[in-house]
Structures are given as C-alpha cells and as structure tokens.
Coordinates of C-alpha atoms in Angstrom, one line a residue:
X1 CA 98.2 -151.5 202.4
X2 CA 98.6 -152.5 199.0
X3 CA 102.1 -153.2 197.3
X4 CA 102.1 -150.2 195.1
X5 CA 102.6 -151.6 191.8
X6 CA 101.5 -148.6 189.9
X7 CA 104.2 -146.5 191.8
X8 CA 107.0 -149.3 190.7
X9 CA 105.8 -148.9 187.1
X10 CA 106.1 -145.4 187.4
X11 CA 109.4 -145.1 188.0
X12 CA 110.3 -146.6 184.7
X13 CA 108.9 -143.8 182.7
X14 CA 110.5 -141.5 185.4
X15 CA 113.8 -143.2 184.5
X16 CA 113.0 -143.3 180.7
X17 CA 112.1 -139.4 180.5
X18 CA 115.4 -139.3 181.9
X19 CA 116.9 -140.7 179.4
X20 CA 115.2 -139.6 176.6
X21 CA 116.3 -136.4 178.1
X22 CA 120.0 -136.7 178.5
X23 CA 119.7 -138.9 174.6
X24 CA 119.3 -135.4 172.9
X25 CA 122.4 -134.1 172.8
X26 CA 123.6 -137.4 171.1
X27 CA 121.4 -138.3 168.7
X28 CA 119.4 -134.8 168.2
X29 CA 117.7 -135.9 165.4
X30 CA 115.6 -138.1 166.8
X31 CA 112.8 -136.3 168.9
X32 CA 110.1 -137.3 171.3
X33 CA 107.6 -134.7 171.9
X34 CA 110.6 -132.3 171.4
X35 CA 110.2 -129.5 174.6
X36 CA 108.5 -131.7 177.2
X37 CA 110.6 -131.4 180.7
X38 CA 111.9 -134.7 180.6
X39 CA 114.3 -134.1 183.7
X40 CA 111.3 -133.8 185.7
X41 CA 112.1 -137.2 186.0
X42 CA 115.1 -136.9 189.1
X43 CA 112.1 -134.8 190.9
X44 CA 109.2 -137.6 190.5
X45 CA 112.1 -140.1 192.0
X46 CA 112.8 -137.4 195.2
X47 CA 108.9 -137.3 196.0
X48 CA 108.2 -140.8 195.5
X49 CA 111.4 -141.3 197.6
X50 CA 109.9 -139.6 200.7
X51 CA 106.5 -141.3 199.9
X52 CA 107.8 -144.9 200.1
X53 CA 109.5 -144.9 202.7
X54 CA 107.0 -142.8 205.1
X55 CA 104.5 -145.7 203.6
X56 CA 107.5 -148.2 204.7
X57 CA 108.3 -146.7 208.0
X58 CA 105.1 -145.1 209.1
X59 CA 105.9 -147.1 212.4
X60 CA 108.8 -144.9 213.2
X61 CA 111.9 -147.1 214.5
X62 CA 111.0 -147.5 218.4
X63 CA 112.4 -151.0 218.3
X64 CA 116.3 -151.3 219.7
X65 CA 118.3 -152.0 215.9
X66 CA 115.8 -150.5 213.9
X67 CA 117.7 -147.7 212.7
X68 CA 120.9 -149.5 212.0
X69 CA 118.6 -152.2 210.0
X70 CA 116.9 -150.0 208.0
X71 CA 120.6 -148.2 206.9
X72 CA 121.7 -151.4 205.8
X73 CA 118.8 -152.0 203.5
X74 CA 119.0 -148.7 202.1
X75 CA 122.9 -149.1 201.4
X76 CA 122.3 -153.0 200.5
X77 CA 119.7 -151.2 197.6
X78 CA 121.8 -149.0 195.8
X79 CA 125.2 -149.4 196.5
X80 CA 126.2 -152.3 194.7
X81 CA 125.1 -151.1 191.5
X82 CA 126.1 -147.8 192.2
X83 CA 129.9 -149.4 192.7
X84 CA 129.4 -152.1 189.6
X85 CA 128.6 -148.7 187.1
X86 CA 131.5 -146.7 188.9
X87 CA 133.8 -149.5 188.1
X88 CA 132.0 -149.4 184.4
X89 CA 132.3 -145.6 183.9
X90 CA 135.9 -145.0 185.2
X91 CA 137.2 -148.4 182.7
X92 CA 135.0 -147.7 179.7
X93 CA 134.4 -143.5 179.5
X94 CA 137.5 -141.3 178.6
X95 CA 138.9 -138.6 181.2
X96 CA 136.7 -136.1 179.8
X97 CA 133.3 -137.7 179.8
X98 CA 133.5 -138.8 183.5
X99 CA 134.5 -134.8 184.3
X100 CA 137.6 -136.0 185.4
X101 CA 141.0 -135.2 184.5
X102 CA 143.1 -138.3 183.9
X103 CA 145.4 -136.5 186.7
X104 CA 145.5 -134.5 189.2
X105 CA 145.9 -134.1 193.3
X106 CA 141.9 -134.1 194.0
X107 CA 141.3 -136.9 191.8
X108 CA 141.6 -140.1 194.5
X109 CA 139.0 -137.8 196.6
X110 CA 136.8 -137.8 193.7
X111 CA 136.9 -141.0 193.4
X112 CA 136.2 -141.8 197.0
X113 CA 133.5 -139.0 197.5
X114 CA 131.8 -140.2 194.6
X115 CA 132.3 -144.5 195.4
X116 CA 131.0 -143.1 199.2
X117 CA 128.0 -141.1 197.9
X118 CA 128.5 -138.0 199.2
X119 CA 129.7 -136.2 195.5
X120 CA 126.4 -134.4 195.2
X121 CA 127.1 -132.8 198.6
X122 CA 129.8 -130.5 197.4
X123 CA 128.2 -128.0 195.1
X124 CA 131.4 -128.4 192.3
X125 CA 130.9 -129.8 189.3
X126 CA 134.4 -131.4 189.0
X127 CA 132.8 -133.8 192.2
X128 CA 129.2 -133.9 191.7
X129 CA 129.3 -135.1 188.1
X130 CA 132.2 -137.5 188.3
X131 CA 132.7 -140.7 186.9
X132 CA 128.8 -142.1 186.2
X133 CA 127.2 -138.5 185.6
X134 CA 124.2 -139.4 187.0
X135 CA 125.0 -141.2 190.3
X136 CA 124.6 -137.1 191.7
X137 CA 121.1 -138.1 192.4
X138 CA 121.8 -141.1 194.3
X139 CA 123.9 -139.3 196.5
X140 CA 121.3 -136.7 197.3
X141 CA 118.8 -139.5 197.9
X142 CA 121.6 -140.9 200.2
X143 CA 121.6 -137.8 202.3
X144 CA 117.4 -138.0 202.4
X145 CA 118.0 -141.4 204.0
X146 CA 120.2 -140.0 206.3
X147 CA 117.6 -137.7 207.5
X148 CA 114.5 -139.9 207.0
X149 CA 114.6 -141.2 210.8
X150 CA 114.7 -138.1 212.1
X151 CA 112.2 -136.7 209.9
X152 CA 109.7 -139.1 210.2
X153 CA 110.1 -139.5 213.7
X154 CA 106.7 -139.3 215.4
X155 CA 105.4 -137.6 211.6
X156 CA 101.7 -138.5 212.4
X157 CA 101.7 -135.7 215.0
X158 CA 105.2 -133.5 214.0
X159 CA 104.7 -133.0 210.0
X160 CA 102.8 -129.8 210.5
X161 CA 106.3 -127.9 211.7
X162 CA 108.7 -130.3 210.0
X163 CA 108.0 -130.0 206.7
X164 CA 107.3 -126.0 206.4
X165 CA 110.6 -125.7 208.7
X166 CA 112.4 -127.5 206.2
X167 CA 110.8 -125.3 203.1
X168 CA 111.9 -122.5 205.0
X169 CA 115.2 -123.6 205.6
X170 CA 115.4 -124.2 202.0
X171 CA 114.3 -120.8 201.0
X172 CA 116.7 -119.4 202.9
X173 CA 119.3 -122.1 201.2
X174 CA 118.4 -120.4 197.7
X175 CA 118.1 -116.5 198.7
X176 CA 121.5 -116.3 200.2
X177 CA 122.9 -117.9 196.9
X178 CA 120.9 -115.7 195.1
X179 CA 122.6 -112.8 197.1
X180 CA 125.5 -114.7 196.5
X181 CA 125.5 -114.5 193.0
X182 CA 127.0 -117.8 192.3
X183 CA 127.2 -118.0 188.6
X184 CA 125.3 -121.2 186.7
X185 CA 127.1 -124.6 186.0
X186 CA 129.8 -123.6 183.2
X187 CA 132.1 -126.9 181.9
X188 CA 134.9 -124.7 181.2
X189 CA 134.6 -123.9 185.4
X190 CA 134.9 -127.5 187.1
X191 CA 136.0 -126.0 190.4
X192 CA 134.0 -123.3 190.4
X193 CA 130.8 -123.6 193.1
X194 CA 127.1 -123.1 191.0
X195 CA 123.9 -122.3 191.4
X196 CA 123.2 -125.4 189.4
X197 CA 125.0 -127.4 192.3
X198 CA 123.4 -126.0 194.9
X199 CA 119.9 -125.7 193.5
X200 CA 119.7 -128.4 191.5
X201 CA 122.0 -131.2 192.4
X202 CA 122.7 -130.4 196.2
X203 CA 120.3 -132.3 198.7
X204 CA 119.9 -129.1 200.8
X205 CA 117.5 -127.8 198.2
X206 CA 116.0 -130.9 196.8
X207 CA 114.9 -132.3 200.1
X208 CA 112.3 -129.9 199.6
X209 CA 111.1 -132.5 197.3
X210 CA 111.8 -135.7 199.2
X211 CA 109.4 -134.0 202.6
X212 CA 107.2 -133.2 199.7
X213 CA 106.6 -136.6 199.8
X214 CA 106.5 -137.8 203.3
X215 CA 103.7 -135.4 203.6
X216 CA 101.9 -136.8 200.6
X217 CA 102.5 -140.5 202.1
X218 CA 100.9 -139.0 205.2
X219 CA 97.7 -138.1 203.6
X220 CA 98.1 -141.6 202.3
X221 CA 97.8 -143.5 205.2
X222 CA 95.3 -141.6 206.9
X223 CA 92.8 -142.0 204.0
X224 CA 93.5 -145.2 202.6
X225 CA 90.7 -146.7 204.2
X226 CA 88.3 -144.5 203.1
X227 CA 86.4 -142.8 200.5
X228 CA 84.8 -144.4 197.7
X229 CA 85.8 -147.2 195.2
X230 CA 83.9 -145.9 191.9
X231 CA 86.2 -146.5 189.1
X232 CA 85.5 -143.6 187.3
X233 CA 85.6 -141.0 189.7
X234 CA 89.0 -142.2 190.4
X235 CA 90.5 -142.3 186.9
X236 CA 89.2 -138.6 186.7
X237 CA 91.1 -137.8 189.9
X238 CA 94.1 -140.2 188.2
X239 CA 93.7 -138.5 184.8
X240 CA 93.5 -134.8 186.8
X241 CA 96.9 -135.4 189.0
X242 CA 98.5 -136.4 185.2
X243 CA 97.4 -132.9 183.9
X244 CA 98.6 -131.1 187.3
X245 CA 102.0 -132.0 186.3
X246 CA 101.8 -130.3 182.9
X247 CA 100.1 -127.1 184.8
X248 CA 102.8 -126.3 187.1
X249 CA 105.3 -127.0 184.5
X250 CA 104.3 -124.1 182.6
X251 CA 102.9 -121.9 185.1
X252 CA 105.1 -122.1 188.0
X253 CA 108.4 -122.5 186.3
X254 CA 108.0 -119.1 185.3
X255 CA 107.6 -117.7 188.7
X256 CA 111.1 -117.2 189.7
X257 CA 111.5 -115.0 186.5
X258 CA 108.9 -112.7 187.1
X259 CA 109.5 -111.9 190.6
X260 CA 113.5 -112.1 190.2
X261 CA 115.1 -108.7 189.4
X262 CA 118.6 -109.3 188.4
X263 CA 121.1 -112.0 187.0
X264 CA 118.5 -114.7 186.1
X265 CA 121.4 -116.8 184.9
X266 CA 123.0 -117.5 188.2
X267 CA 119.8 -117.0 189.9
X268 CA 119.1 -120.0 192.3
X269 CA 115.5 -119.7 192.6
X270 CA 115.3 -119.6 188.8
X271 CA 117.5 -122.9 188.8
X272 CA 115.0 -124.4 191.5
X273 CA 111.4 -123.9 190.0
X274 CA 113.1 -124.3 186.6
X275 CA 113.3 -128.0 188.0
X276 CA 111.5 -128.8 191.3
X277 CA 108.3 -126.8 190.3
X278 CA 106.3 -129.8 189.0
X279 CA 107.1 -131.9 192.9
X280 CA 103.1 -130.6 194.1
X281 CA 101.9 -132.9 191.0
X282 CA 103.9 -135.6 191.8
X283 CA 103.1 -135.6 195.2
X284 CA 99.0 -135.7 193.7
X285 CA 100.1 -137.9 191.4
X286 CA 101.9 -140.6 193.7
X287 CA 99.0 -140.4 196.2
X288 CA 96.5 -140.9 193.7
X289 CA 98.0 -144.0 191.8
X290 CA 98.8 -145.7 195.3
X291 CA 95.0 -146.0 196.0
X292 CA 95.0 -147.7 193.3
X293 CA 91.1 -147.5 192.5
X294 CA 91.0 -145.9 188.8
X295 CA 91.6 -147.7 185.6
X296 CA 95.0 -145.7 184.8
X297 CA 96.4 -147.5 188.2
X298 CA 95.1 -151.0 187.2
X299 CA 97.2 -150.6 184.5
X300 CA 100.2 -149.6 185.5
X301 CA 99.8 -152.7 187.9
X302 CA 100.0 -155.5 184.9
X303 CA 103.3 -157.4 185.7
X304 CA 105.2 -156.7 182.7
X305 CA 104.7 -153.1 183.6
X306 CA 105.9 -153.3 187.0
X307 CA 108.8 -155.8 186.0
X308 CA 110.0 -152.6 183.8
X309 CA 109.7 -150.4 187.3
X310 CA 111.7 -153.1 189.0
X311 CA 114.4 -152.6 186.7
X312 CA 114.0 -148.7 186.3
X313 CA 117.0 -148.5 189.1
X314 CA 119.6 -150.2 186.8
X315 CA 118.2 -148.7 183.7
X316 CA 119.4 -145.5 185.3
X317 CA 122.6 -146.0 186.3
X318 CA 123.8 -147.6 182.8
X319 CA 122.0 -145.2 180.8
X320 CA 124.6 -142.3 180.4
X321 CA 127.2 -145.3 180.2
X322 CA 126.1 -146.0 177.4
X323 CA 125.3 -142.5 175.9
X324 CA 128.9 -141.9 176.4
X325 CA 130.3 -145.0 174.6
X326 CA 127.6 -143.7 171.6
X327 CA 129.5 -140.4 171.7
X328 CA 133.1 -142.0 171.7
X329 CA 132.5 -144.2 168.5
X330 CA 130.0 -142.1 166.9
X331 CA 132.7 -140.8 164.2
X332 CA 134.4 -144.5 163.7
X333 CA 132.4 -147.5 163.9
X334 CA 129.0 -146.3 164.2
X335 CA 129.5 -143.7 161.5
X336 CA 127.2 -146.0 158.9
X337 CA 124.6 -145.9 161.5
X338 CA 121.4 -143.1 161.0
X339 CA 120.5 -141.8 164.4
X340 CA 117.0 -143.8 164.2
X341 CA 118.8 -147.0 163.9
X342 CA 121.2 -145.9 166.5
X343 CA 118.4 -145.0 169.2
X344 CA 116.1 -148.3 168.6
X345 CA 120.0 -150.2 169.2
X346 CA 120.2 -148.4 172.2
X347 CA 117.5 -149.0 174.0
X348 CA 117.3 -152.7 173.4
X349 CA 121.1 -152.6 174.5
X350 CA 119.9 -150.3 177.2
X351 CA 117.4 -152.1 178.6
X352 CA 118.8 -156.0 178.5
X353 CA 121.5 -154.3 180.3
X354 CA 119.2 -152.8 182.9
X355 CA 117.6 -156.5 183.3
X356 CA 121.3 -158.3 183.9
X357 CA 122.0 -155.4 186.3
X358 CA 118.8 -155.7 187.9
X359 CA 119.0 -160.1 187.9
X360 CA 122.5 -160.6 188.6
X361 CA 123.6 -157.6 190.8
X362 CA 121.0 -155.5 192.4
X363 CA 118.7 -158.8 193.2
X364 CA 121.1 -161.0 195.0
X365 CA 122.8 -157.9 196.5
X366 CA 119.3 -157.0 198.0
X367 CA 118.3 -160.2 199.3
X368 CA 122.0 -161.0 201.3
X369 CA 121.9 -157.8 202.5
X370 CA 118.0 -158.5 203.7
X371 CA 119.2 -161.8 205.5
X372 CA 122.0 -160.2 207.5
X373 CA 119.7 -157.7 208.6
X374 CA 117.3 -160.0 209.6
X375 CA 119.6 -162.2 211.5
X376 CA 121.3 -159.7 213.1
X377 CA 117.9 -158.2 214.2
X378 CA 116.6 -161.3 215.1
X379 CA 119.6 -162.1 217.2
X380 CA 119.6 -158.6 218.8
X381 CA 115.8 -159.2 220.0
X382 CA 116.6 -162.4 221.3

C-alpha cells in the first residue's frame, strides 16, 4: 500500500477551510468564495479519521499488547499539542473567549475534562468549547479511538452489521433529541444542553462519520490491487468525487428541512445534515485520491504539499489562538491595520507557528512516544 500522500495534503485544506471559516467573524471584510461550507472541514477530518486507521489496522490487533500500543500512539499524536495550546489559550485568551468564567465551582473540572479530552462528550457548551475552542473535535476523535478496536475487529467479515447498526443507533441519537426539543447552541446559555452539542460536537452523532470511513477504507483495500491505471479515467473519477462534495452540500443539507415539521431551530437532524451531509463525498473522495492513479492525486503528492498536510494538525490547534488575540487587540494596536493586511499577517504568523508546533512539539513527542511503544512491545514479545 502506498503512503497516502495526497490524503496528508488534504488535510491541510481541510484545516485551512476551517479557518478561513472561523476568520469571518473577525475580519468579515475579507471574503473567500463568501457561502462555501467551509466547516465541512471537521467532517472531511472524521471520515479520513476512520479511513486511516482501518488502512493502518486492517490487521486487527490479534497480537498480546497490540491494543495498549496502538493507545499510546494515538495519545503520543495529539496530546501534547493538544496540552502545549491548552496551556496557550488559558495564559493568552481572556475569561470570555475560552467560554470560561474567570470563577466559578465547575471551572477546575473544565479544565480537567477538557486537558483529558473528554469535553466534547458532555453536550454543554460551557465544557465543550472551553479553553482552545476547537480542541471539541479532538476530543470526539478521541472517543472514535476509543472505539476503533472494537469496531474494526474482524471488519473484513463484520462491517455489513456494524456500520448500519451504528447509523441506526445514531438515528435514534438525533430523533429522541428532536422529540426532546433541546433548543440550538445560545452563548447567553453556557449550561444549557444543545442540539448543536449533541449533533454537532458530541461523538455519539459524528461517529456516523468516522464508520463512514472505515467502510470507505474497506473498499480500499479490497480493490487496491485492481482495476486499471489510465490516468485519465482516474482524474475524471478524482475530478467527479470533488463535484460529489458540492452535490450533497446543496441537495442533502436541505433534507432535514423538508421532511422536519416543527422547531427547525432546535431540530437535531437539521443540525446533523446541516453539517455531516457532505461525509458520502468525502468517503469517494478519500478512496479515490488514495489510489493515487489520476493527475489531481499526483499532485497533491509533491512534497511541499504534503509537508503543509504534515503540519495541518498544529495549524489547527493555534488557529483560533490566534483569531482570538486578533479580536483582543483589534481596537488598540492593530487599529491602523486594514483587514487585508491583517489576514495576509495572519496566516504567515499562522502558519510558521503551525511549523514550530509541528518541528519542535508534535515531532519529537511522536517519535518518544513511538520508541516506548516499540520497546515495550518488543520486550512483551520476547
């Protein structure tokens, strides 16, 4: 199997849409293709999520230690930077961009759901956007890796029942909130449960997304060896899976409101589609770049491209950092600033930060993490 570059380059304009997206409400007159969905972005990363590591793991984890190794590499990948931009956001963002109050009783759980990944999980918004925004995400990724062995166990024979189980389940997740009528994600609410947080941000729904995935890899792997190599026929089916994406966006998203008859505010399918309806794209899109056969693949696969996917993580993580530091000093020292000058700034700023991240944390992080694993795993076999 081939390394997947294209995929690693695609996660930097997954994380880039995601910024551009969340860069709006600070520097609104500056636009990019003003309407596109670029929080489609969080859904791309939950597909390709389940993809990977079904690619990965196809194996399963029969060998004694497997399991416990493959933990450790998924904590030794994102939790130190996940802890370095915690440290970052609770020193250099005021009370009220980190979403929480500079006291309170609940704040040192918080803290400690949020340090331990497991904010996302509690469908509040006072929890699941503390402190770095964005690190919900990571948190609902950490409950897909919490799940992955189970899920993928035997997934060769098993995927035909696991994955619609798991739709299921998640259609039943998002009725009885409907039913519910758990009202959408209001700042002025903190503590109030929201269809936003358990649609949207909860892993219950979005792992949906992440078996999405796994079933994608599994088409994968049983067809990688075949088929044809013509160039062209694959860039049409590269160029198609592109266009699939923009086809659900505006088709499907618009499901939930024709077949929903009441409350579409605080309507939980609404909230769903209105973000997970473009996963079936990614899923063609993921499998089709991983072949790797048409010319929009080769592409992606350059280095410098795939040196900008290698770096996507930390570009992430930072980015609302610094969108909140924008917003703090907008009025005083950046007042003589125009908002184009300010958004070139910011992603030069934005991105040497990602690389530092990415060199001087996330890197070495990865690798000691790696050895340990490996010598512990070696040791255990031994």
């Amino acid at each position: 199997m081939n390394k997947l570059n294209a995929l690693t380059t695609l996660r930097f304009f997954a994380a880039a849409a995601i910024v551009i997206e969340h860069m709006r409400a600070v520097l609104s007159s500056v636009t990019l293709f003003d309407g596109l969905p670029y929080d489609y972005g969080v859904s791309f990363f939950f597909v390709l999520s389940g993809f990977i590591l079904t690619c990965v793991y196809k194996k399963g984890f029969e060998e004694p230690g497997s399991i416990r190794r493959y933990y450790a590499l998924r904590v030794g990948r994102i939790w130190p930077l996940h802890v370095t931009t915690f440290v970052l956001a609770a020193f250099l963002l005021p009370p009220w961009l980190k979403f929480v109050g500079p006291e309170g009783p609940d704040v040192p759980l918080i803290a400690l759901t949020n340090v331990f990944l497991v904010n996302s999980w509690i469908p509040v918004a006072r929890y699941f956007f503390s402190y770095n925004g964005v690190s919900w995400s990571i948190s609902t990724e950490m409950f897909f890796y919490l799940m992955f062995p189970l899920l993928v166990r035997d997934w060769h024979h098993t995927w035909k029942w696991k994955a619609p189980l798991v739709w299921c389940l998640v259609a039943l997740l998002l009725s009885i909130s409907t039913a519910a009528g758990f009202p959408d994600f209001d700042p002025r609410t903190p503590l109030a449960i929201s269809s936003v947080g358990i649609a949207y941000i909860g892993p219950f729904a979005r792992i949906s997304e992440f078996v999405m995935g796994m079933v994608a890899a599994g088409f994968y792997l049983r067809n990688v060896d075949r088929g044809g190599h013509n160039v062209w026929v694959w860039t049409a089916i590269e160029i198609a899976s592109i266009c699939s994406i923009g086809f659900l966006w505006h088709h499907a998203s618009s499901l939930p409101m024709l077949i929903a008859g009441h409350r579409l505010d605080t309507n939980a399918w609404v909230v769903f589609f209105g973000h997970s309806c473009a996963a079936p794209g990614f899923a063609l899109l993921i499998t089709a770049m991983a072949f790797g056969r048409g010319l929009c693949s080769k592409i992606l696969s350059v280095r410098p491209m795939v040196l900008l996917g290698e770096a996507s993580f930390a570009l992430y993580l930072i980015h609302q950092i610094l969108i909140g530091l924008i917003r703090v000093h907008r009025d005083d020292w950046l007042r003589d600033y125009s908002d184009a000058q300010l958004y070139v700034a910011y992603w030069v700023v934005a991105l040497a930060c990602a690389f530092a991240l990415w060199r001087f944390i996330e890197m070495p992080a990865r690798d000691m993490v790696k050895k340990i694993s490996i010598r512990q795993w070696t040791a255990a076999k031994a």
